[in-house]
Amino acid sequence: MENEILLAKTTIFVKSLLESDSSGHDWWHIYRVRKMALLIAKAEGADMFMVELAALLHDVDDWKLTGDKAGNQQTEKWLHSCGAGQQLIERVKTIIEGVSFKGAGVNTSTKDPECSVLQDADRLDAIGAIGIARTFAYGGSRGRGIYNPGIPPEMHSDFENYKKSNAPTINHFYEKLLLLKDQMQTPTGRVMAEQRHQFMLRFLDQFYAEWNNEPI
Ligand code: NI
């Protein structure tokens, strides 16, 4: 029961925090990731409570939204204010820290079962039709162009360079989105990623065909 109250309170907190976001990291992203994470957690036998709590809070301190300033502080402060113990707070922080993509050449694989589940759920929301929509929304929010044939994609081998990138959004497909299918941590995630991956390839084919005025 205590866990349910914490989840309910956290839902209200995160919703109010991210409701007006327009960079693709809005409340509905959290809503989908939570749903997907619970589905994968069930199939993989992970701790449902930990997965749900971490899913709700996973973007609250994300570098893309906070500009890296706040670190993990909002999550910690929130859980602390709800009376959560230090052990629980540390566990949630550990799961969340393992979730984020940090560049094409940066290894973010994990053996932590709850982190694996959440990482897959978050990355599934970054690919497929929703992933495409979110990617352009994010690019727009950062002042990035749609496509520039003169700027080739870059494979970032460290997180700092990846964060600094200001390339057109189409490049992001090669620098991140198309790589995610092979980085899925769970069997359930791998199956779901495959279909979404194929859809992105079809999108790119159509995009270039239209760009070059070629038959589709
Ligand atoms: Ni996310």
mmCIF file of C-alpha atoms and ligand atoms in Angstrom:
data_model
loop_
_atom_site.group_PDB
_atom_site.id
_atom_site.type_symbol
_atom_site.label_atom_id
_atom_site.label_comp_id
_atom_site.label_asym_id
_atom_site.label_seq_id
_atom_site.Cartn_x
_atom_site.Cartn_y
_atom_site.Cartn_z
ATOM 1 C CA MET A 1 0.000 0.000 0.000
ATOM 2 C CA GLU A 2 2.809 2.373 0.889
ATOM 3 C CA ASN A 3 4.355 1.707 -2.507
ATOM 4 C CA GLU A 4 1.091 2.504 -4.254
ATOM 5 C CA ILE A 5 0.823 5.838 -2.475
ATOM 6 C CA LEU A 6 4.384 6.742 -3.468
ATOM 7 C CA LEU A 7 3.647 5.834 -7.098
ATOM 8 C CA ALA A 8 0.428 7.863 -7.110
ATOM 9 C CA LYS A 9 2.121 10.932 -5.591
ATOM 10 C CA THR A 10 5.056 10.629 -7.967
ATOM 11 C CA THR A 11 2.704 10.404 -10.947
ATOM 12 C CA ILE A 12 1.115 13.741 -9.992
ATOM 13 C CA PHE A 13 4.542 15.331 -9.394
ATOM 14 C CA VAL A 14 6.030 14.238 -12.731
ATOM 15 C CA LYS A 15 2.891 15.107 -14.652
ATOM 16 C CA SER A 16 2.914 18.667 -13.350
ATOM 17 C CA LEU A 17 6.641 18.975 -14.057
ATOM 18 C CA LEU A 18 6.618 17.758 -17.668
ATOM 19 C CA GLU A 19 3.100 18.656 -18.788
ATOM 20 C CA SER A 20 4.124 21.669 -20.845
ATOM 21 C CA ASP A 21 7.287 20.192 -22.385
ATOM 22 C CA SER A 22 7.382 20.335 -26.192
ATOM 23 C CA SER A 23 10.733 18.641 -26.816
ATOM 24 C CA GLY A 24 9.356 15.097 -26.937
ATOM 25 C CA HIS A 25 10.040 14.517 -23.254
ATOM 26 C CA ASP A 26 6.559 15.455 -22.137
ATOM 27 C CA TRP A 27 4.280 13.630 -19.731
ATOM 28 C CA TRP A 28 2.969 11.322 -22.485
ATOM 29 C CA HIS A 29 6.507 10.062 -23.089
ATOM 30 C CA ILE A 30 6.668 9.098 -19.416
ATOM 31 C CA TYR A 31 3.199 7.575 -19.642
ATOM 32 C CA ARG A 32 4.206 5.358 -22.612
ATOM 33 C CA VAL A 33 7.569 4.411 -21.117
ATOM 34 C CA ARG A 34 5.932 3.421 -17.832
ATOM 35 C CA LYS A 35 3.383 1.254 -19.667
ATOM 36 C CA MET A 36 6.044 -0.362 -21.846
ATOM 37 C CA ALA A 37 8.424 -0.842 -18.918
ATOM 38 C CA LEU A 38 5.742 -2.635 -16.908
ATOM 39 C CA LEU A 39 4.949 -4.880 -19.852
ATOM 40 C CA ILE A 40 8.625 -5.815 -20.305
ATOM 41 C CA ALA A 41 9.172 -6.121 -16.535
ATOM 42 C CA LYS A 42 6.366 -8.649 -16.325
ATOM 43 C CA ALA A 43 7.767 -10.706 -19.194
ATOM 44 C CA GLU A 44 11.314 -10.541 -17.818
ATOM 45 C CA GLY A 45 10.471 -11.031 -14.151
ATOM 46 C CA ALA A 46 11.918 -7.682 -12.958
ATOM 47 C CA ASP A 47 10.793 -5.814 -9.833
ATOM 48 C CA MET A 48 7.597 -4.083 -10.958
ATOM 49 C CA PHE A 49 7.570 -1.421 -8.237
ATOM 50 C CA MET A 50 11.175 -0.332 -8.820
ATOM 51 C CA VAL A 51 10.670 -0.287 -12.578
ATOM 52 C CA GLU A 52 7.520 1.810 -12.312
ATOM 53 C CA LEU A 53 9.023 4.322 -9.890
ATOM 54 C CA ALA A 54 12.200 4.718 -11.937
ATOM 55 C CA ALA A 55 10.153 4.985 -15.161
ATOM 56 C CA LEU A 56 8.135 7.858 -13.694
ATOM 57 C CA LEU A 57 11.264 9.745 -12.624
ATOM 58 C CA HIS A 58 13.673 8.802 -15.423
ATOM 59 C CA ASP A 59 13.606 12.133 -17.271
ATOM 60 C CA VAL A 60 13.174 14.495 -14.337
ATOM 61 C CA ASP A 61 16.939 15.105 -14.164
ATOM 62 C CA ASP A 62 17.825 14.239 -17.766
ATOM 63 C CA TRP A 63 20.728 16.274 -19.163
ATOM 64 C CA LYS A 64 18.655 17.109 -22.252
ATOM 65 C CA LEU A 65 16.113 18.926 -20.092
ATOM 66 C CA THR A 66 18.161 20.247 -17.212
ATOM 67 C CA GLY A 67 21.275 21.200 -19.177
ATOM 68 C CA ASP A 68 23.243 18.878 -16.866
ATOM 69 C CA LYS A 69 23.088 21.356 -13.994
ATOM 70 C CA ALA A 70 20.798 19.629 -11.570
ATOM 71 C CA GLY A 71 22.362 16.155 -11.697
ATOM 72 C CA ASN A 72 20.069 13.754 -9.914
ATOM 73 C CA GLN A 73 18.861 16.298 -7.400
ATOM 74 C CA GLN A 74 15.187 16.614 -8.257
ATOM 75 C CA THR A 75 14.641 12.871 -8.057
ATOM 76 C CA GLU A 76 16.460 12.690 -4.777
ATOM 77 C CA LYS A 77 14.706 15.718 -3.299
ATOM 78 C CA TRP A 78 11.308 14.447 -4.359
ATOM 79 C CA LEU A 79 11.731 10.936 -2.959
ATOM 80 C CA HIS A 80 13.207 12.378 0.210
ATOM 81 C CA SER A 81 10.217 14.698 0.636
ATOM 82 C CA CYS A 82 7.929 11.643 0.348
ATOM 83 C CA GLY A 83 9.758 10.012 3.233
ATOM 84 C CA ALA A 84 11.526 7.376 1.105
ATOM 85 C CA GLY A 85 14.564 5.739 2.692
ATOM 86 C CA GLN A 86 18.093 6.387 1.446
ATOM 87 C CA GLN A 87 18.399 2.837 0.155
ATOM 88 C CA LEU A 88 15.377 3.214 -2.098
ATOM 89 C CA ILE A 89 16.575 6.628 -3.303
ATOM 90 C CA GLU A 90 20.003 5.226 -4.223
ATOM 91 C CA ARG A 91 18.430 2.283 -6.022
ATOM 92 C CA VAL A 92 16.196 4.544 -8.148
ATOM 93 C CA LYS A 93 19.149 6.802 -8.973
ATOM 94 C CA THR A 94 21.271 3.837 -10.027
ATOM 95 C CA ILE A 95 18.579 2.540 -12.366
ATOM 96 C CA ILE A 96 18.011 5.962 -13.938
ATOM 97 C CA GLU A 97 21.721 6.674 -14.418
ATOM 98 C CA GLY A 98 22.028 3.546 -16.538
ATOM 99 C CA VAL A 99 19.159 4.424 -18.876
ATOM 100 C CA SER A 100 20.412 7.317 -21.019
ATOM 101 C CA PHE A 101 22.011 6.961 -24.478
ATOM 102 C CA LYS A 102 25.413 8.679 -24.428
ATOM 103 C CA GLY A 103 26.701 8.445 -28.011
ATOM 104 C CA ALA A 104 27.145 5.812 -30.725
ATOM 105 C CA GLY A 105 30.486 4.604 -29.399
ATOM 106 C CA VAL A 106 29.646 4.706 -25.681
ATOM 107 C CA ASN A 107 28.745 1.354 -24.140
ATOM 108 C CA THR A 108 25.606 1.610 -21.992
ATOM 109 C CA SER A 109 24.804 -2.101 -21.733
ATOM 110 C CA THR A 110 23.774 -3.245 -18.269
ATOM 111 C CA LYS A 111 23.242 -6.442 -16.330
ATOM 112 C CA ASP A 112 20.919 -4.785 -13.819
ATOM 113 C CA PRO A 113 17.462 -6.316 -14.508
ATOM 114 C CA GLU A 114 15.402 -3.219 -13.661
ATOM 115 C CA CYS A 115 17.768 -0.943 -15.575
ATOM 116 C CA SER A 116 17.649 -3.254 -18.612
ATOM 117 C CA VAL A 117 13.861 -3.107 -18.639
ATOM 118 C CA LEU A 118 13.676 0.666 -18.309
ATOM 119 C CA GLN A 119 16.438 1.278 -20.848
ATOM 120 C CA ASP A 120 14.586 -0.852 -23.418
ATOM 121 C CA ALA A 121 11.252 0.836 -22.720
ATOM 122 C CA ASP A 122 12.785 4.327 -23.045
ATOM 123 C CA ARG A 123 14.596 3.393 -26.259
ATOM 124 C CA LEU A 124 11.522 1.800 -27.807
ATOM 125 C CA ASP A 125 9.845 5.193 -27.407
ATOM 126 C CA ALA A 126 12.756 6.726 -29.327
ATOM 127 C CA ILE A 127 12.222 4.586 -32.441
ATOM 128 C CA GLY A 128 9.354 3.754 -34.808
ATOM 129 C CA ALA A 129 6.652 6.292 -35.701
ATOM 130 C CA ILE A 130 6.642 7.849 -32.244
ATOM 131 C CA GLY A 131 10.415 8.006 -32.234
ATOM 132 C CA ILE A 132 10.387 9.874 -35.554
ATOM 133 C CA ALA A 133 7.820 12.364 -34.251
ATOM 134 C CA ARG A 134 9.780 12.901 -31.036
ATOM 135 C CA THR A 135 13.091 13.292 -32.842
ATOM 136 C CA PHE A 136 11.833 16.127 -35.010
ATOM 137 C CA ALA A 137 10.111 17.747 -32.036
ATOM 138 C CA TYR A 138 13.380 17.604 -30.094
ATOM 139 C CA GLY A 139 15.407 18.900 -33.052
ATOM 140 C CA GLY A 140 13.016 21.822 -33.448
ATOM 141 C CA SER A 141 13.197 22.621 -29.750
ATOM 142 C CA ARG A 142 16.995 22.872 -30.093
ATOM 143 C CA GLY A 143 16.910 24.948 -33.278
ATOM 144 C CA ARG A 144 18.162 22.139 -35.504
ATOM 145 C CA GLY A 145 17.373 21.904 -39.194
ATOM 146 C CA ILE A 146 15.565 18.926 -40.719
ATOM 147 C CA TYR A 147 18.227 17.786 -43.191
ATOM 148 C CA ASN A 148 21.372 19.078 -44.873
ATOM 149 C CA PRO A 149 22.962 16.747 -47.462
ATOM 150 C CA GLY A 150 26.277 18.546 -46.903
ATOM 151 C CA ILE A 151 26.541 17.556 -43.229
ATOM 152 C CA PRO A 152 27.303 13.841 -42.780
ATOM 153 C CA PRO A 153 26.354 11.950 -39.605
ATOM 154 C CA GLU A 154 29.031 11.574 -36.939
ATOM 155 C CA MET A 155 29.629 8.582 -34.673
ATOM 156 C CA HIS A 156 30.275 10.101 -31.243
ATOM 157 C CA SER A 157 32.750 8.151 -29.187
ATOM 158 C CA ASP A 158 32.262 10.204 -26.056
ATOM 159 C CA PHE A 159 29.295 11.701 -24.246
ATOM 160 C CA GLU A 160 30.603 15.309 -24.242
ATOM 161 C CA ASN A 161 30.802 15.485 -28.044
ATOM 162 C CA TYR A 162 27.453 13.755 -28.426
ATOM 163 C CA LYS A 163 25.817 16.369 -26.158
ATOM 164 C CA LYS A 164 27.370 19.258 -28.092
ATOM 165 C CA SER A 165 26.172 18.043 -31.500
ATOM 166 C CA ASN A 166 23.935 20.462 -33.342
ATOM 167 C CA ALA A 167 23.565 18.490 -36.557
ATOM 168 C CA PRO A 168 20.325 18.304 -38.572
ATOM 169 C CA THR A 169 17.708 15.898 -37.232
ATOM 170 C CA ILE A 170 18.044 13.331 -40.054
ATOM 171 C CA ASN A 171 21.637 12.745 -38.848
ATOM 172 C CA HIS A 172 20.241 11.687 -35.501
ATOM 173 C CA PHE A 173 18.782 8.583 -37.140
ATOM 174 C CA TYR A 174 22.334 7.396 -37.930
ATOM 175 C CA GLU A 175 23.925 8.704 -34.752
ATOM 176 C CA LYS A 176 21.382 7.109 -32.437
ATOM 177 C CA LEU A 177 17.998 5.810 -33.590
ATOM 178 C CA LEU A 178 19.109 3.133 -36.051
ATOM 179 C CA LEU A 179 21.644 1.820 -33.544
ATOM 180 C CA LEU A 180 19.130 1.163 -30.789
ATOM 181 C CA LYS A 181 17.700 -2.102 -32.166
ATOM 182 C CA ASP A 182 21.018 -3.879 -31.589
ATOM 183 C CA GLN A 183 21.421 -2.404 -28.126
ATOM 184 C CA MET A 184 18.225 -3.811 -26.649
ATOM 185 C CA GLN A 185 18.907 -5.488 -23.326
ATOM 186 C CA THR A 186 15.947 -7.870 -23.075
ATOM 187 C CA PRO A 187 14.458 -10.484 -25.448
ATOM 188 C CA THR A 188 11.075 -8.700 -25.250
ATOM 189 C CA GLY A 189 12.699 -5.385 -26.181
ATOM 190 C CA ARG A 190 14.549 -6.933 -29.122
ATOM 191 C CA VAL A 191 11.365 -8.301 -30.681
ATOM 192 C CA MET A 192 9.546 -4.980 -30.358
ATOM 193 C CA ALA A 193 12.493 -2.948 -31.622
ATOM 194 C CA GLU A 194 12.775 -4.894 -34.874
ATOM 195 C CA GLN A 195 9.409 -3.800 -36.257
ATOM 196 C CA ARG A 196 9.917 -0.170 -35.247
ATOM 197 C CA HIS A 197 13.377 -0.214 -36.812
ATOM 198 C CA GLN A 198 11.979 -1.417 -40.146
ATOM 199 C CA PHE A 199 9.455 1.418 -40.109
ATOM 200 C CA MET A 200 12.238 4.007 -39.674
ATOM 201 C CA LEU A 201 14.109 2.532 -42.647
ATOM 202 C CA ARG A 202 10.953 2.863 -44.752
ATOM 203 C CA PHE A 203 10.550 6.456 -43.581
ATOM 204 C CA LEU A 204 14.117 7.320 -44.592
ATOM 205 C CA ASP A 205 13.702 5.671 -48.017
ATOM 206 C CA GLN A 206 10.591 7.732 -48.662
ATOM 207 C CA PHE A 207 12.240 10.893 -47.298
ATOM 208 C CA TYR A 208 15.216 10.665 -49.700
ATOM 209 C CA ALA A 209 12.986 9.666 -52.617
ATOM 210 C CA GLU A 210 10.897 12.786 -52.094
ATOM 211 C CA TRP A 211 13.987 14.935 -51.520
ATOM 212 C CA ASN A 212 15.547 13.774 -54.778
ATOM 213 C CA ASN A 213 12.296 13.694 -56.673
ATOM 214 C CA GLU A 214 12.725 10.016 -57.427
ATOM 215 C CA PRO A 215 9.989 7.450 -57.846
ATOM 216 C CA ILE A 216 9.056 5.675 -54.618
HETATM 217 NI NI NI B 1 12.966 9.181 -21.590
#
